[in-house]
mmCIF file of C-alpha atoms in Angstrom:
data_model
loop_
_atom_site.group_PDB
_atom_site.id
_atom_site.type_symbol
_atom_site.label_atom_id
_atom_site.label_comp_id
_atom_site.label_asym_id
_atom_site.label_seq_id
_atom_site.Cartn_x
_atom_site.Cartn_y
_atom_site.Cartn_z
ATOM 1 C CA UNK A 1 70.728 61.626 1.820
ATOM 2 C CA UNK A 2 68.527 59.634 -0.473
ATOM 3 C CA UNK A 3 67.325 56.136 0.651
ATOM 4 C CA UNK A 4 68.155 53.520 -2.423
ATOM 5 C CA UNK A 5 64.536 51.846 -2.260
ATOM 6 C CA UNK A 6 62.880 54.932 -1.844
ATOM 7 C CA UNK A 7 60.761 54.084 -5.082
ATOM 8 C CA UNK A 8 59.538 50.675 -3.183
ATOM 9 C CA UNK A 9 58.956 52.711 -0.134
ATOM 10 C CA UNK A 10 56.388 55.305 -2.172
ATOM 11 C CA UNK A 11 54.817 52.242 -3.878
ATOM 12 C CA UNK A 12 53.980 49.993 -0.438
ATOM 13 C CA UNK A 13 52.774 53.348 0.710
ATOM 14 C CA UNK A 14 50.151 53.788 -2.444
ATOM 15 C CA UNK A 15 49.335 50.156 -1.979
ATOM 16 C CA UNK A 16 48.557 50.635 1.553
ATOM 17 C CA UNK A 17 46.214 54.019 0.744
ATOM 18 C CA UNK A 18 44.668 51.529 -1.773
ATOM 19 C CA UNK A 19 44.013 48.919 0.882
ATOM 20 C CA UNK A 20 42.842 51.733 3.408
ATOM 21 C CA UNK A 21 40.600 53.530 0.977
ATOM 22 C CA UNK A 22 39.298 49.760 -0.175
ATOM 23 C CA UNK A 23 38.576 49.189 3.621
ATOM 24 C CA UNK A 24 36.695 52.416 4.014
ATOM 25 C CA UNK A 25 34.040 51.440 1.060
ATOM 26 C CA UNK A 26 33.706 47.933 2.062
ATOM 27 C CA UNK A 27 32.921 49.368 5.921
ATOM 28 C CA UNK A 28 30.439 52.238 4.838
ATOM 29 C CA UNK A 29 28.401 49.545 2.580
ATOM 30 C CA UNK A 30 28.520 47.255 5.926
ATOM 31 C CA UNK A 31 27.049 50.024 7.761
ATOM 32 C CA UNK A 32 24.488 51.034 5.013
ATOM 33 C CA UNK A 33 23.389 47.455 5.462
ATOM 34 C CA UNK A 34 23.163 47.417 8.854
ATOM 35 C CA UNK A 35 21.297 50.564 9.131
ATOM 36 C CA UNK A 36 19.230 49.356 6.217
ATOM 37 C CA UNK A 37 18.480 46.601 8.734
ATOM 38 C CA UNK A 38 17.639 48.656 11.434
ATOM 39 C CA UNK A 39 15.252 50.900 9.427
ATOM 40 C CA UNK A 40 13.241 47.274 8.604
ATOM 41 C CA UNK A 41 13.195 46.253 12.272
ATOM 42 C CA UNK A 42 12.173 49.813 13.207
ATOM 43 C CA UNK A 43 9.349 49.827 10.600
ATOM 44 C CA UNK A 44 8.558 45.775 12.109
ATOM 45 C CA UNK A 45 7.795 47.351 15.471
ATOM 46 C CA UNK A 46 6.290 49.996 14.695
ATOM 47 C CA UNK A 47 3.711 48.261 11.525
ATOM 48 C CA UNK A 48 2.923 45.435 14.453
ATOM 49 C CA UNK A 49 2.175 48.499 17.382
ATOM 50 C CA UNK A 50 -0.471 49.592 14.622
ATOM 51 C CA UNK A 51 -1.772 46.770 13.807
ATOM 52 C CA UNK A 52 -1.955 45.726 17.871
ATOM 53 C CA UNK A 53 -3.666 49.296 17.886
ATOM 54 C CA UNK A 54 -6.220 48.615 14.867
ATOM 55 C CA UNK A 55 -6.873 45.204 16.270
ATOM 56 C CA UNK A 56 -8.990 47.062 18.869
ATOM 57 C CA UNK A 57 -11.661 47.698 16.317
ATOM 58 C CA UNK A 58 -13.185 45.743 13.709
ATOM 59 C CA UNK A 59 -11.080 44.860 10.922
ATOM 60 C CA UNK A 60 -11.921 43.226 6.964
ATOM 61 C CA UNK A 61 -9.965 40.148 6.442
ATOM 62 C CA UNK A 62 -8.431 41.082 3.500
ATOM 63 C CA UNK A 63 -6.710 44.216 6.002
ATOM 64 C CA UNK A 64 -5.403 41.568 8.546
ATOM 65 C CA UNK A 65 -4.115 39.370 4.702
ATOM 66 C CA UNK A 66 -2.030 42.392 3.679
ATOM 67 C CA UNK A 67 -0.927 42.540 7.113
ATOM 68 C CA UNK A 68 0.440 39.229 7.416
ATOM 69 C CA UNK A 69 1.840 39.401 3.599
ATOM 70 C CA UNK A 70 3.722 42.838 4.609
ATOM 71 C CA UNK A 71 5.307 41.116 7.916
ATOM 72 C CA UNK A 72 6.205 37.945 5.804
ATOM 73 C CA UNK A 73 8.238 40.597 2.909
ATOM 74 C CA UNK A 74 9.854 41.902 6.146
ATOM 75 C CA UNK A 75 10.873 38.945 7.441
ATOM 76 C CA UNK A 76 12.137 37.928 4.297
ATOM 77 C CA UNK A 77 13.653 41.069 3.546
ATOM 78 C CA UNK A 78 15.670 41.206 7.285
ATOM 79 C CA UNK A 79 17.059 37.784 6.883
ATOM 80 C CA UNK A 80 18.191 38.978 2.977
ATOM 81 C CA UNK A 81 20.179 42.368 5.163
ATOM 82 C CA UNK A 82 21.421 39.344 7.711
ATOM 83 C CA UNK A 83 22.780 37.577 5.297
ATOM 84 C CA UNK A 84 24.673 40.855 3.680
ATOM 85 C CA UNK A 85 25.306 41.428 6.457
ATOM 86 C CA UNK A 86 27.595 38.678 7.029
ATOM 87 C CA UNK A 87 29.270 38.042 3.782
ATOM 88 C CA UNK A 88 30.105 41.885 3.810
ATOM 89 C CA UNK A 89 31.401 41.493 7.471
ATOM 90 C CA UNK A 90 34.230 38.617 6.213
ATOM 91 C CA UNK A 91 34.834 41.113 3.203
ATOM 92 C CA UNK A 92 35.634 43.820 5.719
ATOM 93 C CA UNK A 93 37.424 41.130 7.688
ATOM 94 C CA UNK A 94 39.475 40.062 4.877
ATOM 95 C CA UNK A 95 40.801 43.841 3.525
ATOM 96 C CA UNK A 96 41.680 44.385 7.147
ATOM 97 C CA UNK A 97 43.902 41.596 6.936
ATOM 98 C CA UNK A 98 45.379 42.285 3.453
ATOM 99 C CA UNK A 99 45.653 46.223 5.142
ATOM 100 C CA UNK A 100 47.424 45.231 8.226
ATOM 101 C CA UNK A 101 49.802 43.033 5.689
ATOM 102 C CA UNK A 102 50.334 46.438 3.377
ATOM 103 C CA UNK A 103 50.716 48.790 6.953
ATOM 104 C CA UNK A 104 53.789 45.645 7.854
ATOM 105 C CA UNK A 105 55.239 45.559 4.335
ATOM 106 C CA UNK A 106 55.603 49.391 4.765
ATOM 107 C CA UNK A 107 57.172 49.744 8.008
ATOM 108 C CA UNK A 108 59.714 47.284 7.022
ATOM 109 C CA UNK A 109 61.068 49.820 4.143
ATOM 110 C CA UNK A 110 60.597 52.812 7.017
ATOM 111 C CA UNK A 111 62.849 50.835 9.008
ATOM 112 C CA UNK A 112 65.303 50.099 6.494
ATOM 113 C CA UNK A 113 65.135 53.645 5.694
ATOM 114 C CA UNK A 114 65.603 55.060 9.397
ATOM 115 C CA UNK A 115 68.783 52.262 9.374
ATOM 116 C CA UNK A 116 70.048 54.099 6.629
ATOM 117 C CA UNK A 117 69.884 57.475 7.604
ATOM 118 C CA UNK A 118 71.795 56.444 11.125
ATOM 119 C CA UNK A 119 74.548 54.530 9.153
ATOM 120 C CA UNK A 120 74.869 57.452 7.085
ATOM 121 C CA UNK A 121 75.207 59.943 9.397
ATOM 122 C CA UNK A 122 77.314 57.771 11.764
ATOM 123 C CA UNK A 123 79.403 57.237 8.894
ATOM 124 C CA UNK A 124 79.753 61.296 8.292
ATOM 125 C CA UNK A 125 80.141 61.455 12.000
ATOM 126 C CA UNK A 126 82.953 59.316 11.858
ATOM 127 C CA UNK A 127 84.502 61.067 8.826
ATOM 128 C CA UNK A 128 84.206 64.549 10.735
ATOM 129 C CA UNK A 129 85.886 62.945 13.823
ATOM 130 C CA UNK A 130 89.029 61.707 11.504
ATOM 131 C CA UNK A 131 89.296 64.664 9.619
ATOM 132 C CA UNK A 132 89.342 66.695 12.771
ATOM 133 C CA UNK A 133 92.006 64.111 14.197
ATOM 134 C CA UNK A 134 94.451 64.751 11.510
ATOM 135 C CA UNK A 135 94.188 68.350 11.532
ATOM 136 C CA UNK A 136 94.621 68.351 15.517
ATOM 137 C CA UNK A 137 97.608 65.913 14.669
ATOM 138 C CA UNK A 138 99.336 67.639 12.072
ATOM 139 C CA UNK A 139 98.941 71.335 13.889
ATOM 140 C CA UNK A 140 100.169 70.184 17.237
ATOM 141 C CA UNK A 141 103.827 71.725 17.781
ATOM 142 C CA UNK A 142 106.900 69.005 16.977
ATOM 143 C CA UNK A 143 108.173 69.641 20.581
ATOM 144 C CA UNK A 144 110.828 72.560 18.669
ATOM 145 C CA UNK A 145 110.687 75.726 20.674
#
């Protein structure tokens, strides 16, 4: 039994390993980002524990300038990753939408296609049952003994 759209049924199922595949690069570059993020916070902390540390002694002013221009490039830097960080979270947001829409357009043909199959077989079902009726009906004795 062969479902009549079963070409439209293949395709929304391509289209919807496009969308998930899609997905999947869009939410690996958001978490590259955000780790990217991390790894600048991370290196924050840590730069401003070393410079709390080298505070303790005696230190040239030019030192404490490339300190201050470092934490400046890293605040610049983080709010650069936030704001990646956003746009690529509506991105994500977005081909999750346009997947869920592909995942819907494809259960539709499934269902038409389960629908199918059950009015198919009820309709071979049905045929069996007849077929078997007129046998039954044409083999049963005339009453002539």
């Amino acid at each position: 039994m062969t479902f009549r759209f079963e070409s439209l049924l293949r395709l929304r199922k391509n289209a919807e390993n496009l969308e998930q595949r899609a997905m999947a690069e869009m939410q690996n570059h958001l978490y590259a980002r955000q780790n990217e993020l991390q790894d600048l916070n991370s290196s924050d902390t840590k730069n401003k524990d070393e410079l709390q540390t080298r505070l303790q002694q005696t230190l040239p002013g030019r030192t404490l300038g490339l300190y201050d221009r470092y934490f400046q490039s890293l605040g610049i830097r983080s709010g650069l990753q936030k704001q990646i960080i956003s746009e690529t979270a509506e991105k994500v947001e977005t081909k999750r939408l346009e997947l869920v829409e592909a995942m819907k357009k494809r259960r539709v043909m499934e269902i038409l296609k389960d629908r199918e199959i059950l009015k198919k077989k009820s309709k071979v079902l049905k045929d069996e049952i007849a077929l078997m009726d007129e046998i039954a009906s044409t083999r049963w004795p005339t009453g002539k003994l």
